[in-house]
PDB file of C-alpha atoms in Angstrom:
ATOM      1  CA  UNK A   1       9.494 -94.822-104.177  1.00  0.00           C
ATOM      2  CA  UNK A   2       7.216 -96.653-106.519  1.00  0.00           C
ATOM      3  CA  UNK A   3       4.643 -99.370-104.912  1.00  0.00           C
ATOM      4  CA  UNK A   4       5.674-102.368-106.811  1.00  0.00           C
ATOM      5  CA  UNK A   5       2.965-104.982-107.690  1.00  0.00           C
ATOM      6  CA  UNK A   6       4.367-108.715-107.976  1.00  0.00           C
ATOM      7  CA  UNK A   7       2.791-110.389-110.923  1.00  0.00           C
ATOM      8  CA  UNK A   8       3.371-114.250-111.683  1.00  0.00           C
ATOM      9  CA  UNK A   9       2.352-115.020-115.466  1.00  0.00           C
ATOM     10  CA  UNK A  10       0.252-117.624-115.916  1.00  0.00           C
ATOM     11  CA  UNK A  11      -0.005-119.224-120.012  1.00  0.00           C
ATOM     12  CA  UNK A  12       0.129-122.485-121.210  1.00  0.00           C
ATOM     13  CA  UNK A  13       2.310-120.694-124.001  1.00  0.00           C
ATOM     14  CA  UNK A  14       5.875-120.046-124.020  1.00  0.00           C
ATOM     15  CA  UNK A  15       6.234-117.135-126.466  1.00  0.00           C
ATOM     16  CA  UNK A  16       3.604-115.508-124.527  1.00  0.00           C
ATOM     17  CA  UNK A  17       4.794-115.757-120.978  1.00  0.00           C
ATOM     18  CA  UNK A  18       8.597-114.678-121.876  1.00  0.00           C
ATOM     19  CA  UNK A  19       6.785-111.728-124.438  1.00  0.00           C
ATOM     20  CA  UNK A  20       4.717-110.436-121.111  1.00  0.00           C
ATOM     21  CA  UNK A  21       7.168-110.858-118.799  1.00  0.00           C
ATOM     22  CA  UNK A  22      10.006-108.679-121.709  1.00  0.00           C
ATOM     23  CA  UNK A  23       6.744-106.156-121.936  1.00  0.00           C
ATOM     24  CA  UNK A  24       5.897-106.077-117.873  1.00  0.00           C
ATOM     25  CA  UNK A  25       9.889-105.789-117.250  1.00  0.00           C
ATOM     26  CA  UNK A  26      10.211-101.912-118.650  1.00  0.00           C
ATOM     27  CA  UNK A  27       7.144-100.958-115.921  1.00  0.00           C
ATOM     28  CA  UNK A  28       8.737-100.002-112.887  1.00  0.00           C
ATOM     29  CA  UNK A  29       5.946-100.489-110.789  1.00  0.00           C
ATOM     30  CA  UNK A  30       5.582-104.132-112.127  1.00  0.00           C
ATOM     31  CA  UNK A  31       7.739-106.870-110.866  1.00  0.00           C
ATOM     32  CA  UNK A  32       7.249-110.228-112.812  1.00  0.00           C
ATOM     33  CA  UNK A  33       8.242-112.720-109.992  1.00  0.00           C
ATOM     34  CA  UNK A  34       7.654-116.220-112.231  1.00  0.00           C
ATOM     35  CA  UNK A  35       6.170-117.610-115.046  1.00  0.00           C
ATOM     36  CA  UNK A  36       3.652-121.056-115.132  1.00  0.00           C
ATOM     37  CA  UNK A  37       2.197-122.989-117.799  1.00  0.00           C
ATOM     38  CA  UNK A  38      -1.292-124.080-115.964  1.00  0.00           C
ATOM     39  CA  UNK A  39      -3.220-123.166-113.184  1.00  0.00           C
ATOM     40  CA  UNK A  40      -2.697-125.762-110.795  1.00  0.00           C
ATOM     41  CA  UNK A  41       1.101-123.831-110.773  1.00  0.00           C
ATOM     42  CA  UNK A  42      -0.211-120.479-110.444  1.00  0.00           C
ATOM     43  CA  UNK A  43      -2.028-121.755-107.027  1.00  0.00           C
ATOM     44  CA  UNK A  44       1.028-123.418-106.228  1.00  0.00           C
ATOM     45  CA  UNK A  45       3.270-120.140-106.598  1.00  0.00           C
ATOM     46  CA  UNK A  46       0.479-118.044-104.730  1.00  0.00           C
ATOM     47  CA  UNK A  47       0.644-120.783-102.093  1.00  0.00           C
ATOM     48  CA  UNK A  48       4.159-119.939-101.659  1.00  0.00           C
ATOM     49  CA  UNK A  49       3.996-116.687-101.161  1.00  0.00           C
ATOM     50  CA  UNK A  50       5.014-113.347-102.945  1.00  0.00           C
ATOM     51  CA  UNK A  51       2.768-113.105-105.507  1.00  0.00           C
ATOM     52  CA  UNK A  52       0.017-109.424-105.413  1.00  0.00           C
ATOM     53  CA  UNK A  53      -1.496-110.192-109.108  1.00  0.00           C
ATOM     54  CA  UNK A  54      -1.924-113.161-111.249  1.00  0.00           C
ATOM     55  CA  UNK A  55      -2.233-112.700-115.256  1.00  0.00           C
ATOM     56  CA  UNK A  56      -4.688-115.735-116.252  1.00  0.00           C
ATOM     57  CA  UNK A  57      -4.663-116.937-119.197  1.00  0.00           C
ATOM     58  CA  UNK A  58      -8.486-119.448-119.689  1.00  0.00           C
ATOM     59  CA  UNK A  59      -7.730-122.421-121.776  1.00  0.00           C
ATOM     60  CA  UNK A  60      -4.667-124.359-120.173  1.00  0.00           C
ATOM     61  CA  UNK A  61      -3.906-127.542-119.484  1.00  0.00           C
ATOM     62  CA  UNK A  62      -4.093-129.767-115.918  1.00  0.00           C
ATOM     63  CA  UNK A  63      -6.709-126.979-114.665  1.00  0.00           C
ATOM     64  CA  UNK A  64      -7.699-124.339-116.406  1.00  0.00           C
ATOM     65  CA  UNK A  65      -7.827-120.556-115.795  1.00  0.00           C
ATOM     66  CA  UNK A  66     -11.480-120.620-114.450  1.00  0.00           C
ATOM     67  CA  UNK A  67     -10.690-123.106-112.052  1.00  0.00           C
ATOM     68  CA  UNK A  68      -7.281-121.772-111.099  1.00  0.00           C
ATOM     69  CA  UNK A  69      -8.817-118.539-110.123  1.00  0.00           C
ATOM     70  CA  UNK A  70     -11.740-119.722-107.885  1.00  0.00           C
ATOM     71  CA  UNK A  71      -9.027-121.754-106.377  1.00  0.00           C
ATOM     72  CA  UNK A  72      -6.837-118.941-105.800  1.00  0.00           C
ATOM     73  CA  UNK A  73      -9.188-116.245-104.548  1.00  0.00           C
ATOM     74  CA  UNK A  74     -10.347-118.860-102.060  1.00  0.00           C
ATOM     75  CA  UNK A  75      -6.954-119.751-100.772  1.00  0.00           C
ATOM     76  CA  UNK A  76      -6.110-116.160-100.534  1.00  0.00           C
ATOM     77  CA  UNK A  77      -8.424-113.010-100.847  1.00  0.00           C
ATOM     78  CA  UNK A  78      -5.534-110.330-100.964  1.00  0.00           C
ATOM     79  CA  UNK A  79      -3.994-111.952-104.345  1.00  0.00           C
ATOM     80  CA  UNK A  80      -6.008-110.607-107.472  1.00  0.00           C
ATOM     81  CA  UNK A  81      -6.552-112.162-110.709  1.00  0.00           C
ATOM     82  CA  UNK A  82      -6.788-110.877-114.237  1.00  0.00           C
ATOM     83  CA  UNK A  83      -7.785-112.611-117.004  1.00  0.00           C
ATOM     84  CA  UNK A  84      -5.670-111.982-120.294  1.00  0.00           C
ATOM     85  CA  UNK A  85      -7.178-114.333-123.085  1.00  0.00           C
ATOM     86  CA  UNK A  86      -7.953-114.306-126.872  1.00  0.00           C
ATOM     87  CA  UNK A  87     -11.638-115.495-125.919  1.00  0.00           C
ATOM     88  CA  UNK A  88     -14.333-112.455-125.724  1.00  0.00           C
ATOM     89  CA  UNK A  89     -17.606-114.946-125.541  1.00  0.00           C
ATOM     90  CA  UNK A  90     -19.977-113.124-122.882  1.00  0.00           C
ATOM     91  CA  UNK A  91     -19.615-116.763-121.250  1.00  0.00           C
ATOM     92  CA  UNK A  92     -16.149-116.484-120.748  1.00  0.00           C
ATOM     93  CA  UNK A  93     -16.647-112.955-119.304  1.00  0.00           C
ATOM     94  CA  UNK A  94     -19.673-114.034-117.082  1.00  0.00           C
ATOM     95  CA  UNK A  95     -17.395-117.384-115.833  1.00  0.00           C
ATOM     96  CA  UNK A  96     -14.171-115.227-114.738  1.00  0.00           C
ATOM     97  CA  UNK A  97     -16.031-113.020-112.894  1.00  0.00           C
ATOM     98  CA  UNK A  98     -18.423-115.243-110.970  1.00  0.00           C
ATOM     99  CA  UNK A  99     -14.780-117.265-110.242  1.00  0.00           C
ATOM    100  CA  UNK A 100     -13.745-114.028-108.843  1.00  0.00           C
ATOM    101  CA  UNK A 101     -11.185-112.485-111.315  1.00  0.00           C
ATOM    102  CA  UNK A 102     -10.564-108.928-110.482  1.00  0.00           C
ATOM    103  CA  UNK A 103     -10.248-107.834-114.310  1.00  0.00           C
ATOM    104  CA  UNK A 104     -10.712-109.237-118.235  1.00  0.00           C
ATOM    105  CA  UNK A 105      -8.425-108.010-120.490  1.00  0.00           C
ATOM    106  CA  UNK A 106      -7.957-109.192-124.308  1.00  0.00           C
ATOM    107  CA  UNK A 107      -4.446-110.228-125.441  1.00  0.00           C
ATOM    108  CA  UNK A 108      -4.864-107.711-128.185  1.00  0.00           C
ATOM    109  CA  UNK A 109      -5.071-104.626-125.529  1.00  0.00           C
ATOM    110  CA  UNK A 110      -1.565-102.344-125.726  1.00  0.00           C
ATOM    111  CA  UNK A 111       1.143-102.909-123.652  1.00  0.00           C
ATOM    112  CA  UNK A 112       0.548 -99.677-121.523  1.00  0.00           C
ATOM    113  CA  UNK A 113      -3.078-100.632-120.888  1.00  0.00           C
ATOM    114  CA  UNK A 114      -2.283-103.657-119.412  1.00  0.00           C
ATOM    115  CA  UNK A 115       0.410-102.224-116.853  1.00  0.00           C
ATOM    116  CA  UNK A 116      -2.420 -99.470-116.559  1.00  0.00           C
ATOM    117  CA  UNK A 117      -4.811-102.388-115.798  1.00  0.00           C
ATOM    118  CA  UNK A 118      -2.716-104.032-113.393  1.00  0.00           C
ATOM    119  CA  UNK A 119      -2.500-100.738-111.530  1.00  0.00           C
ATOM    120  CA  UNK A 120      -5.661-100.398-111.539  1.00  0.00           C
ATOM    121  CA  UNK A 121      -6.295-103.994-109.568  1.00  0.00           C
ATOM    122  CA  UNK A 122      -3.999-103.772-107.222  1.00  0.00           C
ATOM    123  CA  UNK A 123      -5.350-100.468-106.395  1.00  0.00           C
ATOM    124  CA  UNK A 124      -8.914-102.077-105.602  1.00  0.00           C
ATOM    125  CA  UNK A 125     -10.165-101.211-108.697  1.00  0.00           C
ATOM    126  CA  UNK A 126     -11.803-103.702-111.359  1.00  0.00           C
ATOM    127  CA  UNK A 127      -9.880-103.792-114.861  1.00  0.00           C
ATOM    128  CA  UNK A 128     -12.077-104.730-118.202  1.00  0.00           C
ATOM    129  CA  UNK A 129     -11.196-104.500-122.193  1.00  0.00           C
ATOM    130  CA  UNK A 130     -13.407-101.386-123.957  1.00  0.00           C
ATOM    131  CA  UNK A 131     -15.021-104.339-126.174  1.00  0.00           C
ATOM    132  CA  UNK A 132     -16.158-106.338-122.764  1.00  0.00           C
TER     133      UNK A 132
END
């Protein structure tokens, strides 16, 4: 039996959260348990319960991905966080780790290097794009 991670997307877009969650769905050690459009519902759904791995998306609406993951690593230590974003500034980088994020990935990395990455987390182990 595979150890399944339970990973709640977090993107203020649509397209992107049902694409993931299509892409995530074929790994079966990946179970996508919801989908939220800011980070004040990502805390909310880790609040709740059942969620291993969060896939943060930075710019967003009502709180942002920054914020959302401080928040979140606070509230519960065992619940990682990766970043998945089209923004590669070093400040960006620099901002989601200090906040606690557990990995950095680009929206342009491969489908299989992001299940690979979220393997990787849950395992303990940190997760960053070759370009970061």
């Amino acid at each position: 039996m595979v150890d399944m991670t339970r990973v709640l997307i977090c993107d203020d877009d649509a397209l992107v959260r049902a694409g993931l969650t299509l892409m995530l769905g074929e790994e079966e050690r990946i179970e996508v348990v919801g989908e939220v459009g800011h980070g004040r519902e990502a805390l909310e759904a880790v609040q709740a319960g059942g969620v291993d791995l969060v896939l943060m998306d930075l710019r967003m609406p009502v709180m942002d991905g920054i914020d959302a993951t401080r928040a979140i690593v606070e509230l519960d230590r065992d619940t990682k966080v990766i970043v998945l974003t089209t923004f590669d500034a070093d400040d960006y980088v620099v901002r989601a780790l200090a906040a606690g994020a557990h990995g950095f990935l680009l929206k342009d990395t491969p489908p299989a290097q992001i299940a690979d990455a979220i393997a990787s987390v849950a395992s303990g182990e940190p997760a960053l794009s070759p370009g970061i």
